Short mmCIF file of C-alpha atoms and ligand atoms in Angstrom, two decimals:
data_model
loop_
_atom_site.label_atom_id
_atom_site.label_comp_id
_atom_site.label_asym_id
_atom_site.label_seq_id
_atom_site.Cartn_x
_atom_site.Cartn_y
_atom_site.Cartn_z
CA MET A 1 -12.68 -21.41 -2.58
CA ARG A 2 -13.42 -19.01 0.20
CA SER A 3 -13.13 -20.75 3.59
CA TYR A 4 -10.62 -23.34 4.80
CA LEU A 5 -11.42 -24.76 8.26
CA PHE A 6 -8.70 -26.37 10.37
CA VAL A 7 -9.80 -29.52 12.16
CA PRO A 8 -7.42 -31.37 14.50
CA GLY A 9 -6.83 -34.84 13.02
CA ASP A 10 -7.32 -36.60 16.34
CA ALA A 11 -10.76 -35.10 17.11
CA PRO A 12 -13.55 -37.26 15.62
CA ARG A 13 -16.35 -35.02 16.91
CA LYS A 14 -14.86 -31.94 15.25
CA LEU A 15 -14.19 -33.94 12.08
CA GLU A 16 -17.89 -34.82 11.90
CA LYS A 17 -18.89 -31.25 12.61
CA GLY A 18 -16.57 -29.98 9.87
CA LEU A 19 -18.70 -31.73 7.23
CA THR A 20 -21.72 -29.54 7.96
CA SER A 21 -19.79 -26.35 8.79
CA GLY A 22 -20.30 -24.85 5.33
CA ALA A 23 -16.53 -24.56 4.81
CA ASP A 24 -15.37 -24.90 1.21
CA ALA A 25 -12.40 -26.94 2.44
CA LEU A 26 -11.31 -28.72 5.61
CA LEU A 27 -7.64 -28.72 6.65
CA LEU A 28 -7.30 -32.05 8.46
CA ASP A 29 -4.40 -31.39 10.77
CA LEU A 30 -1.62 -33.82 11.63
CA GLU A 31 0.75 -31.00 12.63
CA ASP A 32 0.59 -28.33 15.33
CA SER A 33 -2.85 -29.11 16.82
CA VAL A 34 -1.91 -32.76 17.44
CA ALA A 35 0.40 -33.68 20.35
CA PRO A 36 3.45 -35.76 19.34
CA ASP A 37 2.24 -38.92 21.13
CA ASN A 38 -1.09 -38.71 19.34
CA LYS A 39 0.24 -38.46 15.78
CA PRO A 40 0.08 -42.19 14.94
CA LYS A 41 -3.55 -42.30 16.09
CA ALA A 42 -4.37 -39.08 14.20
CA ARG A 43 -2.95 -40.57 10.97
CA GLU A 44 -5.32 -43.53 11.29
CA ILE A 45 -8.33 -41.36 12.09
CA VAL A 46 -7.65 -39.04 9.13
CA ARG A 47 -7.08 -41.96 6.75
CA ASP A 48 -10.38 -43.62 7.82
CA TYR A 49 -12.18 -40.29 7.57
CA LEU A 50 -10.92 -39.74 4.01
CA ASN A 51 -11.93 -43.26 3.02
CA ALA A 52 -15.41 -42.66 4.43
CA HIS A 53 -16.01 -39.27 2.80
CA ILE A 54 -13.80 -38.67 -0.24
CA GLY A 55 -16.18 -40.52 -2.59
CA LYS A 56 -19.17 -38.36 -1.68
CA SER A 57 -20.27 -35.69 -4.09
CA ASP A 58 -21.58 -33.17 -1.59
CA ARG A 59 -18.61 -32.57 0.69
CA PRO A 60 -16.00 -29.92 1.40
CA ARG A 61 -12.65 -30.34 -0.30
CA LEU A 62 -10.38 -32.33 2.01
CA PHE A 63 -6.74 -31.34 2.53
CA VAL A 64 -4.32 -32.90 5.03
CA ARG A 65 -1.75 -30.78 6.82
CA VAL A 66 1.32 -33.00 7.15
CA ASN A 67 4.32 -32.34 9.39
CA ALA A 68 7.22 -30.26 8.08
CA LEU A 69 10.13 -31.77 6.13
CA ASP A 70 12.63 -31.31 8.98
CA THR A 71 10.51 -33.34 11.45
CA GLY A 72 11.39 -36.60 9.74
CA VAL A 73 7.77 -37.76 9.82
CA THR A 74 6.42 -36.19 6.60
CA ASP A 75 6.82 -39.57 4.88
CA ALA A 76 4.85 -41.37 7.57
CA ASP A 77 2.05 -38.81 7.17
CA LEU A 78 2.00 -39.20 3.38
CA ASP A 79 2.16 -43.00 3.63
CA ALA A 80 -0.92 -42.90 5.82
CA VAL A 81 -3.09 -40.60 3.71
CA ILE A 82 -2.18 -40.49 0.00
CA ALA A 83 -3.77 -43.86 -0.81
CA ALA A 84 -7.05 -42.46 0.56
CA LYS A 85 -6.90 -39.76 -2.16
CA PRO A 86 -7.19 -36.43 -0.32
CA ASP A 87 -7.85 -33.45 -2.57
CA GLY A 88 -4.50 -32.11 -1.46
CA ILE A 89 -1.78 -31.54 1.10
CA LEU A 90 -1.28 -28.40 3.17
CA PHE A 91 2.48 -28.08 3.49
CA PRO A 92 3.70 -26.20 6.59
CA LYS A 93 7.00 -24.45 7.35
CA SER A 94 8.09 -24.41 3.73
CA ARG A 95 11.30 -22.42 3.26
CA ASN A 96 11.26 -21.93 -0.54
CA GLY A 97 10.20 -23.46 -3.85
CA GLY A 98 12.78 -26.20 -3.40
CA ASP A 99 10.84 -27.57 -0.45
CA VAL A 100 7.72 -27.74 -2.64
CA VAL A 101 9.71 -29.57 -5.36
CA HIS A 102 10.77 -32.03 -2.65
CA LEU A 103 7.18 -32.56 -1.45
CA ASP A 104 5.97 -32.89 -5.05
CA ALA A 105 8.45 -35.74 -5.61
CA LYS A 106 7.28 -37.52 -2.47
CA ILE A 107 3.66 -37.27 -3.60
CA THR A 108 4.48 -38.32 -7.18
CA ALA A 109 6.12 -41.52 -5.94
CA ARG A 110 3.09 -42.42 -3.84
CA GLU A 111 0.59 -41.61 -6.59
CA ALA A 112 2.48 -44.06 -8.83
CA LEU A 113 2.49 -46.68 -6.08
CA TYR A 114 -1.24 -46.39 -5.42
CA ASP A 115 -2.30 -46.01 -9.05
CA ILE A 116 -3.57 -42.46 -8.63
CA ASP A 117 -3.44 -40.05 -11.59
CA GLU A 118 -0.21 -38.06 -11.43
CA GLY A 119 -0.92 -34.56 -10.17
CA ALA A 120 -4.35 -35.36 -8.72
CA THR A 121 -3.14 -34.51 -5.21
CA ARG A 122 -2.90 -30.73 -4.99
CA ILE A 123 -0.63 -28.61 -2.77
CA LEU A 124 -1.35 -25.56 -0.61
CA VAL A 125 1.74 -24.10 1.03
CA LEU A 126 2.41 -22.12 4.21
CA VAL A 127 5.18 -19.72 3.24
CA THR A 128 6.00 -17.40 6.16
CA GLU A 129 6.56 -19.57 9.21
CA SER A 130 10.22 -18.72 9.82
CA ALA A 131 12.61 -15.82 9.26
CA GLN A 132 14.41 -17.89 6.61
CA ALA A 133 11.13 -18.53 4.76
CA LEU A 134 10.67 -14.80 4.13
CA PHE A 135 13.78 -14.88 1.94
CA GLY A 136 12.51 -17.81 -0.16
CA LEU A 137 9.26 -16.30 -1.39
CA HIS A 138 10.39 -15.51 -4.93
CA LYS A 139 11.16 -19.20 -5.61
CA TYR A 140 7.64 -20.67 -5.69
CA ARG A 141 6.58 -19.80 -9.21
CA GLY A 142 6.76 -22.95 -11.32
CA SER A 143 7.90 -25.11 -8.39
CA SER A 144 5.06 -27.63 -8.86
CA LYS A 145 2.10 -28.10 -11.17
CA ARG A 146 0.22 -29.20 -8.08
CA LEU A 147 0.48 -25.81 -6.40
CA ASP A 148 -2.98 -24.23 -6.05
CA GLY A 149 -2.64 -21.81 -3.16
CA MET A 150 -0.34 -19.99 -0.81
CA THR A 151 -1.06 -18.95 2.74
CA TRP A 152 0.77 -17.55 5.71
CA GLY A 153 0.96 -17.83 9.49
CA ALA A 154 2.01 -15.46 12.26
CA GLU A 155 2.26 -17.88 15.19
CA ASP A 156 5.32 -19.88 14.17
CA LEU A 157 7.00 -16.77 12.75
CA SER A 158 6.64 -14.93 16.06
CA ALA A 159 8.10 -17.94 17.90
CA ASP A 160 11.06 -17.96 15.48
CA LEU A 161 11.60 -14.22 15.91
CA GLY A 162 11.41 -14.45 19.70
CA ALA A 163 8.60 -11.91 19.79
CA GLU A 164 6.47 -11.36 22.88
CA THR A 165 3.38 -10.91 20.76
CA ASN A 166 2.44 -10.46 17.11
CA ARG A 167 -0.34 -7.90 17.63
CA ASN A 168 -0.41 -4.40 19.14
CA GLU A 169 -2.79 -3.06 21.85
CA LYS A 170 -5.47 -2.45 19.19
CA GLY A 171 -5.32 -6.08 18.05
CA ASP A 172 -3.65 -5.32 14.71
CA TYR A 173 -0.58 -7.19 13.48
CA THR A 174 2.77 -5.52 14.17
CA ASP A 175 5.21 -4.79 11.34
CA PRO A 176 6.97 -8.16 10.90
CA TYR A 177 3.61 -9.92 10.38
CA ARG A 178 2.22 -7.24 8.11
CA LEU A 179 5.34 -7.73 5.99
CA ALA A 180 4.83 -11.52 5.97
CA ARG A 181 1.17 -11.12 5.01
CA ALA A 182 1.97 -8.73 2.15
CA GLN A 183 4.80 -10.92 0.89
CA CYS A 184 2.55 -13.99 0.85
CA LEU A 185 -0.10 -12.11 -1.14
CA ILE A 186 2.42 -10.82 -3.66
CA ALA A 187 4.25 -14.15 -3.98
CA ALA A 188 0.97 -16.02 -4.56
CA VAL A 189 -0.13 -13.63 -7.30
CA ALA A 190 3.34 -13.83 -8.87
CA ALA A 191 3.11 -17.65 -8.82
CA GLU A 192 -0.44 -17.49 -10.24
CA VAL A 193 -1.98 -19.40 -7.33
CA ALA A 194 -4.70 -18.42 -4.85
CA PRO A 195 -3.61 -16.04 -2.06
CA ILE A 196 -5.28 -17.30 1.14
CA ASP A 197 -5.32 -15.16 4.28
CA SER A 198 -4.28 -16.55 7.67
CA ILE A 199 -6.46 -17.49 10.66
CA TYR A 200 -8.04 -15.09 13.12
CA PRO A 201 -7.25 -16.86 16.41
CA ASN A 202 -9.74 -15.09 18.70
CA PHE A 203 -12.74 -17.16 17.62
CA ARG A 204 -15.22 -15.51 19.99
CA ASP A 205 -14.54 -12.04 18.48
CA ALA A 206 -16.86 -11.92 15.46
CA GLU A 207 -16.30 -8.19 14.88
CA GLY A 208 -12.52 -8.56 14.81
CA LEU A 209 -12.83 -11.46 12.37
CA ARG A 210 -15.11 -9.42 10.10
CA ARG A 211 -12.71 -6.47 10.09
CA GLU A 212 -9.67 -8.62 9.33
CA THR A 213 -11.51 -10.60 6.62
CA LEU A 214 -12.62 -7.37 4.90
CA GLU A 215 -9.03 -6.11 5.00
CA GLY A 216 -7.89 -9.33 3.33
CA ARG A 217 -10.45 -9.02 0.54
CA ARG A 218 -9.60 -5.35 0.06
CA ASP A 219 -5.94 -6.20 -0.47
CA GLY A 220 -6.50 -9.09 -2.92
CA PHE A 221 -6.75 -12.31 -0.91
CA THR A 222 -9.41 -14.64 -2.30
CA GLY A 223 -10.11 -16.73 0.82
CA LYS A 224 -9.23 -17.16 4.47
CA MET A 225 -8.45 -19.98 6.88
CA ALA A 226 -10.56 -20.56 10.01
CA ILE A 227 -10.13 -22.45 13.27
CA HIS A 228 -13.76 -22.61 14.44
CA PRO A 229 -17.03 -23.35 12.60
CA ASP A 230 -18.53 -20.03 13.78
CA GLN A 231 -15.96 -18.22 11.61
CA VAL A 232 -17.02 -19.94 8.38
CA PRO A 233 -20.24 -18.01 7.56
CA VAL A 234 -18.47 -14.65 7.99
CA ILE A 235 -15.62 -15.67 5.68
CA ASN A 236 -18.00 -17.16 3.08
CA GLU A 237 -20.14 -14.04 3.08
CA ILE A 238 -17.24 -11.65 2.66
CA TYR A 239 -15.45 -13.69 0.00
CA THR A 240 -18.58 -14.33 -2.09
CA PRO A 241 -18.54 -11.60 -4.75
CA GLY A 242 -21.79 -9.63 -4.59
CA ALA A 243 -24.20 -9.16 -7.52
CA GLU A 244 -23.18 -5.50 -7.77
CA GLU A 245 -19.46 -6.33 -7.93
CA ILE A 246 -20.07 -9.02 -10.59
CA GLY A 247 -22.28 -6.65 -12.59
CA LYS A 248 -19.60 -3.97 -12.48
CA ALA A 249 -16.93 -6.40 -13.68
CA ARG A 250 -19.17 -7.56 -16.59
CA ARG A 251 -19.91 -3.97 -17.60
CA LEU A 252 -16.23 -3.11 -17.57
CA ILE A 253 -15.29 -6.13 -19.71
CA ASP A 254 -18.13 -5.30 -22.14
CA ALA A 255 -16.99 -1.69 -22.34
CA PHE A 256 -13.46 -2.80 -23.26
CA LYS A 257 -14.91 -5.07 -25.97
CA ALA A 258 -17.15 -2.30 -27.30
CA ALA A 259 -14.08 -0.07 -27.56
CA GLY A 260 -12.42 -2.66 -29.82
CA ASN A 261 -10.30 -4.04 -26.98
CA ALA A 262 -8.69 -0.66 -26.45
CA GLY A 263 -5.87 -0.33 -23.94
CA VAL A 264 -7.67 2.31 -21.94
CA ILE A 265 -11.32 3.36 -21.71
CA SER A 266 -13.47 5.79 -19.78
CA LEU A 267 -16.61 4.62 -17.98
CA ASP A 268 -18.79 6.79 -15.71
CA GLY A 269 -16.12 9.48 -15.69
CA GLN A 270 -13.35 7.12 -14.54
CA MET A 271 -10.25 5.89 -16.33
CA TYR A 272 -9.81 2.11 -16.65
CA ASP A 273 -6.78 0.39 -18.16
CA GLN A 274 -5.29 -3.11 -18.34
CA PRO A 275 -4.84 -3.81 -14.61
CA HIS A 276 -8.55 -3.00 -14.07
CA LEU A 277 -9.53 -5.31 -16.93
CA LYS A 278 -7.36 -8.10 -15.51
CA ARG A 279 -8.92 -7.68 -12.09
CA ALA A 280 -12.45 -7.86 -13.50
CA GLN A 281 -11.58 -10.97 -15.52
CA ARG A 282 -10.07 -12.62 -12.45
CA LEU A 283 -13.20 -11.90 -10.42
CA LEU A 284 -15.45 -13.50 -13.05
CA ALA A 285 -13.12 -16.51 -13.30
CA ARG A 286 -13.46 -16.97 -9.54
CA VAL A 287 -17.27 -16.77 -9.74
CA ALA A 288 -17.33 -19.33 -12.56
CA LYS A 289 -15.47 -21.94 -10.42
N1 LIG B 301 -13.77 -27.91 13.40
C1 LIG B 301 -14.95 -28.56 13.56
N2 LIG B 301 -15.69 -28.48 14.68
C2 LIG B 301 -15.22 -27.67 15.66
C3 LIG B 301 -14.02 -26.96 15.55
C4 LIG B 301 -13.27 -27.10 14.36
N3 LIG B 301 -12.10 -26.48 14.18
N4 LIG B 301 -13.84 -26.23 16.66
C5 LIG B 301 -14.89 -26.46 17.45
N5 LIG B 301 -15.74 -27.33 16.86
C6 LIG B 301 -17.02 -27.83 17.39
C7 LIG B 301 -16.88 -28.39 18.79
O1 LIG B 301 -16.57 -29.76 18.76
C8 LIG B 301 -18.26 -28.13 19.34
O2 LIG B 301 -19.14 -29.10 18.83
P1 LIG B 301 -20.16 -29.84 19.81
O3 LIG B 301 -20.92 -28.75 20.49
O4 LIG B 301 -20.97 -30.68 18.88
O5 LIG B 301 -19.29 -30.62 20.73
C9 LIG B 301 -18.66 -26.82 18.68
O6 LIG B 301 -17.90 -26.73 17.50
C10 LIG B 301 -18.43 -25.61 19.55
O7 LIG B 301 -17.08 -25.60 19.97
P2 LIG B 301 -16.58 -24.63 21.14
O8 LIG B 301 -16.98 -25.20 22.46
O9 LIG B 301 -17.04 -23.26 20.83
O10 LIG B 301 -15.03 -24.66 20.99
P3 LIG B 301 -14.00 -25.59 21.77
O11 LIG B 301 -13.66 -24.91 23.05
O12 LIG B 301 -14.53 -26.97 21.82
O13 LIG B 301 -12.74 -25.59 20.82
C11 LIG B 301 -10.73 -24.87 19.82
C12 LIG B 301 -11.96 -24.46 20.64
C13 LIG B 301 -9.92 -23.64 19.45
C14 LIG B 301 -9.86 -25.84 20.62
C15 LIG B 301 -11.26 -25.55 18.51
O14 LIG B 301 -12.05 -24.63 17.84
C16 LIG B 301 -10.20 -26.14 17.60
O15 LIG B 301 -9.73 -27.23 17.85
N6 LIG B 301 -9.84 -25.41 16.51
C17 LIG B 301 -8.89 -25.87 15.54
C18 LIG B 301 -7.48 -25.74 16.08
C19 LIG B 301 -6.44 -26.07 15.04
O16 LIG B 301 -6.62 -26.92 14.20
N7 LIG B 301 -5.30 -25.37 15.07
C20 LIG B 301 -4.25 -25.56 14.13
C21 LIG B 301 -4.23 -24.50 13.09
S1 LIG B 301 -3.87 -22.91 13.69
MG1 LIG B 302 1.96 -23.79 13.09
#
């Protein structure tokens, strides 16, 4: 999965548009893009939308972003949507693996109630939205069998830190957000789930988006979130492994095999050892999905 497009849960026109955006997944939002008074209405719209589309074969994966545990309305969100069988829940403002265990239990209870296979509802988690959350990143591994991906956000973190801005004059993230980004990537790989890069908020700046998306791919992210349909093609293009990259990975794997699964080989005058092999295998696994 390459692109994850946020769509406010109370915006029927955008919800319709999301279906043809080309995004691999839609993040149907009940949290920050919906005003408090509109949340009950948004829950109904998202539930009806899931009921209308979840049974279709040719559709993006549909995740619902619920409100955080400390809001007291996470249960109301889950009560509204789980019976409509979303592919998963995007869980914001998580502080550590314990919060995911808590969410997992809430989902498990509802799956039992609505006769849904246990574990069918997956979890993506936002892991860097407060200062406290940055100290809980080593606790996600094994927290839930539902956990498929980890992502990060700079907006809520900068609010928590009291920062004036999270980017410098050149438009690049300042240190606290670069740290959060790197920690999310490393924690996701350690937990063996997909590392998903954050949004690029300036949706009219295609060049900036391209640069930031390339940086994400370079560092090891496997997909990126978006806030506008125009961002989707750029993200899909950059996160679709090219024929050359796939060919190189196949050649490398074949060369290891030909060398009797040696620990280290040489190919075209370069040294390759186990981390290179692992990377090539991971790339091919992603292509096969
Ligand atoms: N998903 C689906 N469709 C979207 C969309 C989105 N996230 N954002 C815009 N569109 C649609 C618009 O409805 C419009 O369609 P139309 O011409 O058929 O009416 C078209 O794309 C062009 O939109 P545009 O005029 O360029 O943008 P806008 O000013 O209407 O909206 C935002 C700008 C930022 C408000 C909007 O993109 C948005 O709501 N993004 C998601 C915000 C969000 O969920 N934030 C929380 C996570 S950080
Ligand atoms: Mg937020």
